[in-house]
CSV table of C-alpha atoms (C1' of nucleotides) in Angstrom, one decimal:
chain,number,residue,atom,x,y,z
A,1,MET,CA,-28.5,1.0,-17.0
A,2,GLU,CA,-28.0,-0.3,-20.5
A,3,ALA,CA,-24.4,-1.2,-21.5
A,4,ARG,CA,-24.9,0.7,-24.8
A,5,TYR,CA,-26.2,3.8,-23.0
A,6,PHE,CA,-23.2,3.9,-20.6
A,7,SER,CA,-20.6,3.3,-23.3
A,8,LYS,CA,-22.1,5.9,-25.6
A,9,LYS,CA,-22.4,8.6,-22.9
A,10,VAL,CA,-19.0,8.0,-21.4
A,11,VAL,CA,-17.3,8.3,-24.7
A,12,GLU,CA,-19.3,11.5,-25.4
A,13,TRP,CA,-18.1,12.9,-22.1
A,14,TYR,CA,-14.5,12.0,-23.0
A,15,GLN,CA,-14.6,13.7,-26.4
A,16,GLN,CA,-15.6,16.9,-24.7
A,17,ASN,CA,-13.6,16.8,-21.6
A,18,LYS,CA,-10.4,14.9,-22.2
A,19,ARG,CA,-7.1,16.5,-21.3
A,20,SER,CA,-4.5,17.0,-24.0
A,21,LEU,CA,-1.6,14.8,-23.1
A,22,PRO,CA,1.4,13.8,-25.1
A,23,TRP,CA,0.8,10.1,-25.1
A,24,ARG,CA,-2.7,10.7,-26.5
A,25,ASN,CA,-1.1,11.9,-29.8
A,26,THR,CA,0.5,8.6,-30.6
A,27,LYS,CA,-0.3,4.9,-30.9
A,28,ASP,CA,3.4,3.9,-30.8
A,29,PRO,CA,3.4,1.0,-28.3
A,30,TYR,CA,6.7,2.1,-26.9
A,31,LYS,CA,5.4,5.4,-25.9
A,32,ILE,CA,2.1,4.0,-24.7
A,33,TRP,CA,3.9,1.5,-22.6
A,34,LEU,CA,6.3,4.1,-21.2
A,35,SER,CA,3.3,6.3,-20.2
A,36,GLU,CA,1.4,3.4,-18.6
A,37,ILE,CA,4.4,2.3,-16.5
A,38,ILE,CA,5.0,5.8,-15.3
A,39,LEU,CA,1.4,6.4,-14.5
A,40,GLN,CA,1.0,3.2,-12.4
A,41,GLN,CA,0.2,4.5,-8.9
A,42,THR,CA,1.1,8.0,-10.1
A,43,ARG,CA,-0.9,11.1,-10.9
A,44,VAL,CA,-0.6,12.6,-14.3
A,45,SER,CA,0.8,15.9,-12.9
A,46,GLN,CA,3.6,14.0,-11.2
A,47,GLY,CA,4.4,11.6,-14.0
A,48,LEU,CA,4.2,14.0,-17.0
A,49,PRO,CA,7.7,15.6,-16.6
A,50,TYR,CA,9.2,12.1,-16.2
A,51,TYR,CA,7.5,10.9,-19.4
A,52,GLN,CA,8.9,13.9,-21.3
A,53,ASP,CA,12.4,13.3,-19.9
A,54,PHE,CA,12.3,9.6,-20.9
A,55,VAL,CA,11.0,10.3,-24.4
A,56,ARG,CA,13.6,12.9,-25.0
A,57,GLU,CA,16.4,10.8,-23.6
A,58,PHE,CA,15.2,7.5,-25.0
A,59,PRO,CA,13.1,8.1,-28.2
A,60,ASN,CA,12.7,4.4,-28.9
A,61,VAL,CA,13.0,1.1,-27.2
A,62,HIS,CA,16.6,0.5,-28.5
A,63,ALA,CA,17.8,3.7,-26.9
A,64,LEU,CA,16.3,2.6,-23.6
A,65,ALA,CA,17.6,-0.9,-24.0
A,66,SER,CA,21.2,0.2,-24.6
A,67,ALA,CA,21.3,2.6,-21.7
A,68,SER,CA,22.8,1.7,-18.4
A,69,GLU,CA,20.5,0.8,-15.5
A,70,GLN,CA,22.1,3.5,-13.5
A,71,LYS,CA,21.0,6.1,-16.1
A,72,VAL,CA,17.5,4.8,-16.2
A,73,LEU,CA,17.2,4.9,-12.4
A,74,ARG,CA,18.7,8.4,-12.3
A,75,LEU,CA,16.0,9.5,-14.6
A,76,TRP,CA,13.4,7.8,-12.5
A,77,GLN,CA,14.6,9.3,-9.3
A,78,GLY,CA,11.9,10.9,-7.2
A,79,LEU,CA,9.1,8.9,-8.9
A,80,GLY,CA,9.0,6.0,-6.4
A,81,TYR,CA,8.3,2.3,-6.9
A,82,TYR,CA,11.8,1.8,-8.4
A,83,THR,CA,11.3,-1.7,-9.5
A,84,ARG,CA,9.1,-0.2,-12.2
A,85,ALA,CA,12.3,1.4,-13.6
A,86,ARG,CA,14.3,-1.8,-13.3
A,87,ASN,CA,11.5,-3.8,-15.0
A,88,LEU,CA,11.1,-1.1,-17.7
A,89,HIS,CA,14.8,-1.5,-18.5
A,90,LYS,CA,14.6,-5.2,-18.5
A,91,ALA,CA,11.6,-5.3,-20.7
A,92,ALA,CA,13.2,-2.9,-23.1
A,93,LYS,CA,16.1,-5.3,-23.5
A,94,GLU,CA,13.8,-8.2,-24.1
A,95,VAL,CA,11.9,-6.3,-26.8
A,96,SER,CA,15.1,-5.0,-28.3
A,97,THR,CA,16.8,-8.4,-28.6
A,98,LYS,CA,14.2,-11.2,-28.3
A,99,HIS,CA,11.6,-9.4,-30.4
A,100,LYS,CA,14.0,-7.5,-32.6
A,101,GLY,CA,12.6,-4.2,-31.5
A,102,VAL,CA,9.1,-5.0,-32.5
A,103,PHE,CA,6.7,-4.6,-29.6
A,104,PRO,CA,4.5,-7.6,-28.8
A,105,SER,CA,1.0,-6.8,-30.0
A,106,SER,CA,-1.4,-8.9,-28.0
A,107,PHE,CA,-2.6,-8.8,-24.5
A,108,GLU,CA,-1.2,-12.3,-23.7
A,109,GLU,CA,2.2,-11.6,-25.2
A,110,LEU,CA,2.5,-8.2,-23.6
A,111,LYS,CA,1.8,-9.7,-20.2
A,112,LYS,CA,4.9,-11.8,-20.4
A,113,LEU,CA,7.1,-8.8,-20.2
A,114,PRO,CA,8.4,-7.8,-16.8
A,115,GLY,CA,6.4,-5.1,-15.2
A,116,ILE,CA,3.4,-5.6,-17.4
A,117,GLY,CA,0.5,-7.1,-15.6
A,118,GLU,CA,-3.3,-7.3,-16.3
A,119,TYR,CA,-3.9,-3.6,-16.4
A,120,THR,CA,-0.9,-2.5,-18.4
A,121,ALA,CA,-1.2,-5.4,-20.9
A,122,ALA,CA,-4.9,-4.4,-21.5
A,123,ALA,CA,-4.0,-0.7,-21.8
A,124,ILE,CA,-1.3,-1.3,-24.5
A,125,ALA,CA,-3.2,-3.9,-26.4
A,126,SER,CA,-6.3,-1.7,-26.6
A,127,ILE,CA,-4.7,1.7,-27.1
A,128,SER,CA,-2.0,0.7,-29.5
A,129,PHE,CA,-3.5,-2.3,-31.2
A,130,GLU,CA,-7.3,-1.8,-30.8
A,131,GLU,CA,-7.6,-5.3,-29.1
A,132,ALA,CA,-11.0,-5.6,-27.6
A,133,VAL,CA,-9.9,-6.0,-24.0
A,134,ALA,CA,-11.1,-3.8,-21.1
A,135,VAL,CA,-8.7,-2.1,-18.7
A,136,VAL,CA,-9.5,-2.3,-15.0
A,137,ASP,CA,-7.6,0.2,-13.0
A,138,GLY,CA,-8.7,2.2,-9.9
A,139,ASN,CA,-10.7,4.6,-11.9
A,140,VAL,CA,-12.6,1.8,-13.6
A,141,PHE,CA,-13.4,0.1,-10.3
A,142,ARG,CA,-14.7,3.4,-8.9
A,143,VAL,CA,-16.8,4.4,-11.9
A,144,LEU,CA,-18.4,1.0,-12.4
A,145,ALA,CA,-19.0,0.4,-8.7
A,146,ARG,CA,-20.8,3.7,-8.3
A,147,MET,CA,-22.6,3.7,-11.6
A,148,PHE,CA,-24.0,0.2,-11.2
A,149,GLY,CA,-24.1,0.0,-7.4
A,150,ILE,CA,-21.7,-2.9,-7.1
A,151,ASP,CA,-20.6,-3.6,-3.5
A,152,LYS,CA,-18.3,-6.5,-4.2
A,153,PRO,CA,-14.9,-5.8,-2.7
A,154,ILE,CA,-12.5,-4.6,-5.3
A,155,ASN,CA,-9.5,-6.1,-3.5
A,156,SER,CA,-10.8,-9.7,-3.4
A,157,PRO,CA,-10.1,-12.2,-6.2
A,158,GLU,CA,-13.9,-12.6,-6.8
A,159,GLY,CA,-14.4,-8.9,-6.9
A,160,LYS,CA,-11.6,-8.4,-9.4
A,161,LYS,CA,-13.1,-11.1,-11.7
A,162,TYR,CA,-16.5,-9.5,-11.4
A,163,PHE,CA,-15.4,-6.0,-12.3
A,164,SER,CA,-13.2,-7.3,-15.1
A,165,SER,CA,-16.1,-9.3,-16.6
A,166,LEU,CA,-18.4,-6.3,-16.3
A,167,ALA,CA,-15.9,-3.9,-17.9
A,168,ASN,CA,-15.5,-6.3,-20.8
A,169,GLN,CA,-19.3,-6.5,-21.2
A,170,LEU,CA,-19.5,-2.8,-21.3
A,171,LEU,CA,-16.6,-2.3,-23.6
A,172,ASP,CA,-17.3,-0.8,-26.9
A,173,LYS,CA,-15.6,-3.4,-29.1
A,174,LYS,CA,-15.6,-1.1,-32.1
A,175,GLN,CA,-13.4,1.4,-30.3
A,176,PRO,CA,-11.7,-0.2,-27.3
A,177,ALA,CA,-9.0,2.5,-27.2
A,178,THR,CA,-11.4,5.3,-26.9
A,179,PHE,CA,-13.7,3.5,-24.5
A,180,ASN,CA,-11.0,2.4,-22.1
A,181,GLN,CA,-9.5,5.9,-22.0
A,182,ALA,CA,-12.9,7.5,-21.6
A,183,VAL,CA,-13.8,5.5,-18.5
A,184,MET,CA,-10.4,6.1,-16.9
A,185,GLU,CA,-10.5,9.8,-17.7
A,186,PHE,CA,-14.0,10.1,-16.4
A,187,GLY,CA,-12.9,8.5,-13.2
A,188,ALA,CA,-9.8,10.7,-12.9
A,189,LEU,CA,-11.5,14.0,-13.6
A,190,HIS,CA,-15.2,13.7,-12.8
A,191,CYS,CA,-16.1,10.6,-10.8
A,192,THR,CA,-13.2,11.3,-8.3
A,193,PRO,CA,-12.5,9.4,-5.1
A,194,LYS,CA,-13.5,12.4,-3.0
A,195,ASN,CA,-16.0,15.1,-4.0
A,196,PRO,CA,-17.2,13.6,-7.2
A,197,GLN,CA,-19.0,16.1,-9.5
A,198,CYS,CA,-22.4,14.5,-9.3
A,199,SER,CA,-24.4,17.7,-9.6
A,200,THR,CA,-23.0,18.3,-13.1
A,201,CYS,CA,-22.8,14.6,-14.1
A,202,SER,CA,-24.7,13.5,-17.1
A,203,PHE,CA,-25.3,10.1,-15.4
A,204,ASN,CA,-26.8,11.6,-12.2
A,205,ALA,CA,-30.3,10.3,-13.0
A,206,THR,CA,-29.1,6.7,-13.6
A,207,CYS,CA,-26.1,6.4,-11.3
A,208,ILE,CA,-27.0,4.0,-8.4
A,209,ALA,CA,-24.5,5.6,-6.0
A,210,ASN,CA,-25.8,9.1,-6.7
A,211,LYS,CA,-29.4,8.1,-6.3
A,212,ASN,CA,-28.6,6.4,-3.0
A,213,ASN,CA,-25.9,8.6,-1.7
A,214,LEU,CA,-23.3,5.9,-1.7
A,215,GLN,CA,-20.5,7.8,-3.4
A,216,SER,CA,-18.4,7.7,-0.2
A,217,VAL,CA,-18.8,3.9,0.4
A,218,LEU,CA,-18.3,2.7,-3.2
A,219,PRO,CA,-16.1,1.3,-4.4
A,220,TYR,CA,-16.2,-1.0,-1.4
A,221,LYS,CA,-12.9,-2.4,-0.2
A,222,LEU,CA,-12.1,-5.1,2.4
A,223,ALA,CA,-10.4,-3.6,5.4
A,224,SER,CA,-6.8,-4.0,4.6
A,225,LYS,CA,-4.5,-5.1,7.3
A,226,LYS,CA,-2.5,-1.9,7.7
A,227,SER,CA,1.0,-2.9,8.6
A,228,ARG,CA,2.4,0.1,10.3
A,229,ARG,CA,5.7,-0.5,12.0
A,230,ARG,CA,5.4,-0.8,15.8
A,231,TYR,CA,8.2,-0.5,18.3
A,232,PHE,CA,7.6,-2.3,21.6
A,233,TYR,CA,9.9,-1.3,24.4
A,234,TYR,CA,9.6,-3.9,27.1
A,235,ILE,CA,10.6,-3.2,30.7
A,236,VAL,CA,10.8,-6.5,32.4
A,237,ILE,CA,10.5,-5.7,36.1
A,238,ARG,CA,11.7,-8.2,38.6
A,239,LYS,CA,11.4,-8.2,42.3
A,240,GLY,CA,13.1,-11.2,43.8
A,241,ASN,CA,11.5,-14.1,41.9
A,242,SER,CA,8.4,-12.2,41.0
A,243,LEU,CA,7.9,-10.7,37.5
A,244,LEU,CA,5.6,-7.8,36.7
A,245,MET,CA,3.2,-9.2,34.1
A,246,ASN,CA,0.7,-7.4,31.9
A,247,LEU,CA,-2.5,-8.9,30.7
A,248,ARG,CA,-3.1,-7.6,27.2
A,249,LYS,CA,-6.6,-6.2,26.5
A,250,GLY,CA,-8.4,-4.4,23.8
A,251,ASN,CA,-8.6,-5.3,20.1
A,252,ASP,CA,-4.9,-5.8,19.5
A,253,ILE,CA,-2.3,-8.5,19.0
A,254,TRP,CA,-1.9,-11.1,21.8
A,255,LYS,CA,-5.2,-10.1,23.4
A,256,GLY,CA,-5.8,-12.1,26.6
A,257,LEU,CA,-2.1,-13.2,26.8
A,258,TYR,CA,0.5,-11.9,29.2
A,259,ASP,CA,3.5,-9.9,28.4
A,260,PHE,CA,5.6,-7.3,30.3
A,261,TYR,CA,5.3,-3.7,31.0
A,262,LEU,CA,5.4,-2.0,27.6
A,263,ILE,CA,6.1,1.4,26.2
A,264,GLU,CA,4.9,1.5,22.6
A,265,LYS,CA,6.2,3.9,20.0
A,266,SER,CA,5.6,4.3,16.3
A,267,ARG,CA,9.2,4.7,15.6
A,268,LEU,CA,12.6,4.1,17.0
A,269,VAL,CA,13.5,6.4,19.9
A,270,LYS,CA,16.5,7.0,22.0
A,271,THR,CA,16.2,5.0,25.1
A,272,GLU,CA,17.2,7.9,27.4
A,273,HIS,CA,14.4,9.8,25.9
A,274,LEU,CA,12.1,6.9,26.5
A,275,LEU,CA,13.0,6.5,30.1
A,276,ASN,CA,12.8,10.1,31.0
A,277,ASP,CA,9.5,10.8,29.3
A,278,ASP,CA,7.5,7.9,30.6
A,279,LEU,CA,5.4,8.7,33.6
A,280,PHE,CA,5.2,5.2,35.0
A,281,LEU,CA,8.9,4.7,34.8
A,282,LYS,CA,9.4,7.9,36.6
A,283,LYS,CA,7.5,6.4,39.4
A,284,LEU,CA,9.4,3.2,39.2
A,285,LYS,CA,12.8,4.6,38.7
A,286,PRO,CA,13.3,5.6,42.4
A,287,LEU,CA,12.5,2.0,43.3
A,288,ILE,CA,14.9,0.5,40.9
A,289,SER,CA,18.3,-0.8,42.0
A,290,ASP,CA,21.0,-2.0,39.7
A,291,VAL,CA,20.2,0.0,36.5
A,292,SER,CA,23.1,-0.5,34.2
A,293,THR,CA,22.3,1.8,31.3
A,294,SER,CA,25.0,0.2,29.2
A,295,GLY,CA,22.8,-2.9,28.9
A,296,LEU,CA,19.6,-1.1,28.0
A,297,PHE,CA,17.5,-2.8,25.4
A,298,LYS,CA,20.1,-5.1,24.1
A,299,HIS,CA,17.7,-7.9,23.4
A,300,ILE,CA,15.7,-7.5,20.2
A,301,LEU,CA,12.9,-9.6,18.9
A,302,SER,CA,11.0,-9.3,15.7
A,303,HIS,CA,7.4,-10.4,15.3
A,304,GLN,CA,5.6,-9.5,12.0
A,305,ASN,CA,5.6,-5.7,12.0
A,306,ILE,CA,6.7,-5.4,15.6
A,307,GLN,CA,10.2,-4.8,16.8
A,308,ALA,CA,10.5,-5.5,20.5
A,309,LYS,CA,13.3,-4.5,22.7
A,310,PHE,CA,13.9,-5.7,26.2
A,311,ILE,CA,15.5,-4.5,29.3
A,312,THR,CA,15.3,-6.2,32.7
A,313,LEU,CA,15.3,-4.1,35.8
A,314,GLU,CA,15.5,-5.2,39.4
A,315,LEU,CA,13.3,-3.5,41.9
A,316,ALA,CA,14.5,-2.8,45.4
A,317,LYS,CA,11.0,-2.8,46.8
A,318,LYS,CA,7.5,-3.2,45.3
A,319,PRO,CA,5.8,0.0,44.1
A,320,VAL,CA,2.7,1.1,46.0
A,321,ALA,CA,0.5,1.9,43.0
A,322,ILE,CA,0.7,0.1,39.7
A,323,PRO,CA,-1.8,0.1,36.8
A,324,GLU,CA,-4.5,-2.5,37.1
A,325,ASN,CA,-3.4,-4.7,34.1
A,326,LEU,CA,-0.1,-5.2,35.8
A,327,ARG,CA,0.5,-7.7,38.6
A,328,PHE,CA,3.4,-9.4,40.1
A,329,TYR,CA,3.6,-13.1,39.6
A,330,SER,CA,6.1,-15.4,41.1
A,331,ILE,CA,8.3,-17.0,38.6
A,332,LYS,CA,7.3,-20.4,39.8
A,333,LYS,CA,3.6,-19.6,39.2
A,334,VAL,CA,4.2,-18.2,35.7
A,335,GLY,CA,3.8,-21.6,34.2
A,336,GLN,CA,0.3,-21.8,35.6
A,337,LEU,CA,-1.0,-18.5,34.2
A,338,PRO,CA,-4.0,-18.9,31.9
A,339,LYS,CA,-2.2,-18.4,28.7
A,340,PRO,CA,1.5,-18.6,29.2
A,341,VAL,CA,2.4,-18.7,25.6
A,342,LEU,CA,4.2,-15.4,25.4
A,343,ILE,CA,5.7,-15.6,28.8
A,344,SER,CA,7.3,-18.9,28.4
A,345,ARG,CA,8.7,-17.9,25.1
A,346,PHE,CA,10.1,-14.7,26.5
A,347,LEU,CA,11.4,-16.3,29.6
A,348,SER,CA,13.3,-19.0,27.8
A,349,ASP,CA,14.6,-16.5,25.3
A,350,PHE,CA,16.0,-14.4,28.0
A,351,ARG,CA,16.9,-17.0,30.6
A,352,LEU,CA,15.2,-15.3,33.4
A,353,LEU,CA,14.4,-18.6,35.0
B,1,DA,C1',-3.7,-14.6,0.2
B,2,DA,C1',-0.9,-11.1,2.0
B,3,DG,C1',3.0,-8.0,2.1
B,4,DA,C1',6.4,-4.8,-0.1
B,5,DC,C1',7.3,-1.2,-3.1
B,6,DG,C1',7.1,5.4,-2.7
B,7,DG,C1',5.9,9.8,-3.3
B,8,DG,C1',2.2,13.3,-3.1
B,9,DG,C1',-2.5,15.0,-1.7
B,10,DC,C1',-5.3,15.9,1.8
B,11,DA,C1',-7.8,16.1,6.4
C,1,DT,C1',1.0,13.6,11.5
C,2,DG,C1',-1.0,9.8,9.5
C,3,DC,C1',-4.2,8.0,6.2
C,4,DC,C1',-5.3,7.1,1.4
C,5,DC,C1',-4.2,6.3,-3.4
C,6,DA,C1',-4.0,1.1,-6.1
C,7,DG,C1',-0.5,-2.2,-10.2
C,8,DT,C1',3.0,-5.7,-10.1
C,9,DC,C1',5.9,-9.0,-8.1
C,10,DT,C1',7.2,-11.8,-4.3
C,11,DT,C1',6.6,-14.9,-0.5
DNA sequence: AAGACGGGGCA
DNA sequence: TGCCCAGTCTT
């Protein structure tokens, strides 16, 4: 697809379909800035009332700068990502004092203000000052990836550079404000993440994703390491000088290494609840001597997103049936296990030896 | 390069 | 319930 063709058609679409929004009726960099910060990671429907509150309460950068941080935060309450509010306030003070109330007017100068990165600097520079610099936000990634069939990962440094360069190539330098907003609005309303309106899209004959049914895989993103919190409740079972060890399997942390019998939860739970609910422990419990509930899980270890709690229990006799991953190893032999990394660490930590 | 930061939409 | 959304700053 020709760059000129894309730019022309997306602007045409924008003229006919754009929403009427308060920050579209002004070029005041203060208000554009305010709207851009509020709309970071935030849908218009959620951000709009906050924008109105802020404009009413702080009609200009001096009003915002002279307010207390408490008041700014109170107005921001419920919107999330609260460092945005703190940086907003900090930046307002800088503009008010260092720049004497005159907003920086170039991409490079804007980027120096706290809370203003690549995207926001480009947005303000283009919308308020018609600087010929393309914005690259989530909408732009999506629209360009689909339209031009680009499978470079949008969350890699190379991918980001590539998309930024493409967006700047496509940019209509005669009307950067309109072009940038057109692409973003098109992404927000028409070329949506889910259920894009391809059947009524004026690009559907030329869009690579539509022609190849790739809407659901573009934009492509590198699998992000999802860091959910994990709570490991370890029951260290001892019988004489044998320890019940667990060989970890599957595609998970510490695969192939040994640890102890483990009850995993996605959140903190009451230990009584934990002990009563677990089937295996119900089987073990009758065999356990010397359970002092006062000492339950008093050892805590932290590893990345894992919080591990430990309890040691002494068995009166060995259980008849235990899961296959679990075996008793004599403490003397522990050092000779195939990969004793975890074990030795845990053992020295808890002085079981 | 990877993680933290939040609330809302949606399956 | 848990995944997804995706700018900026920090480590």
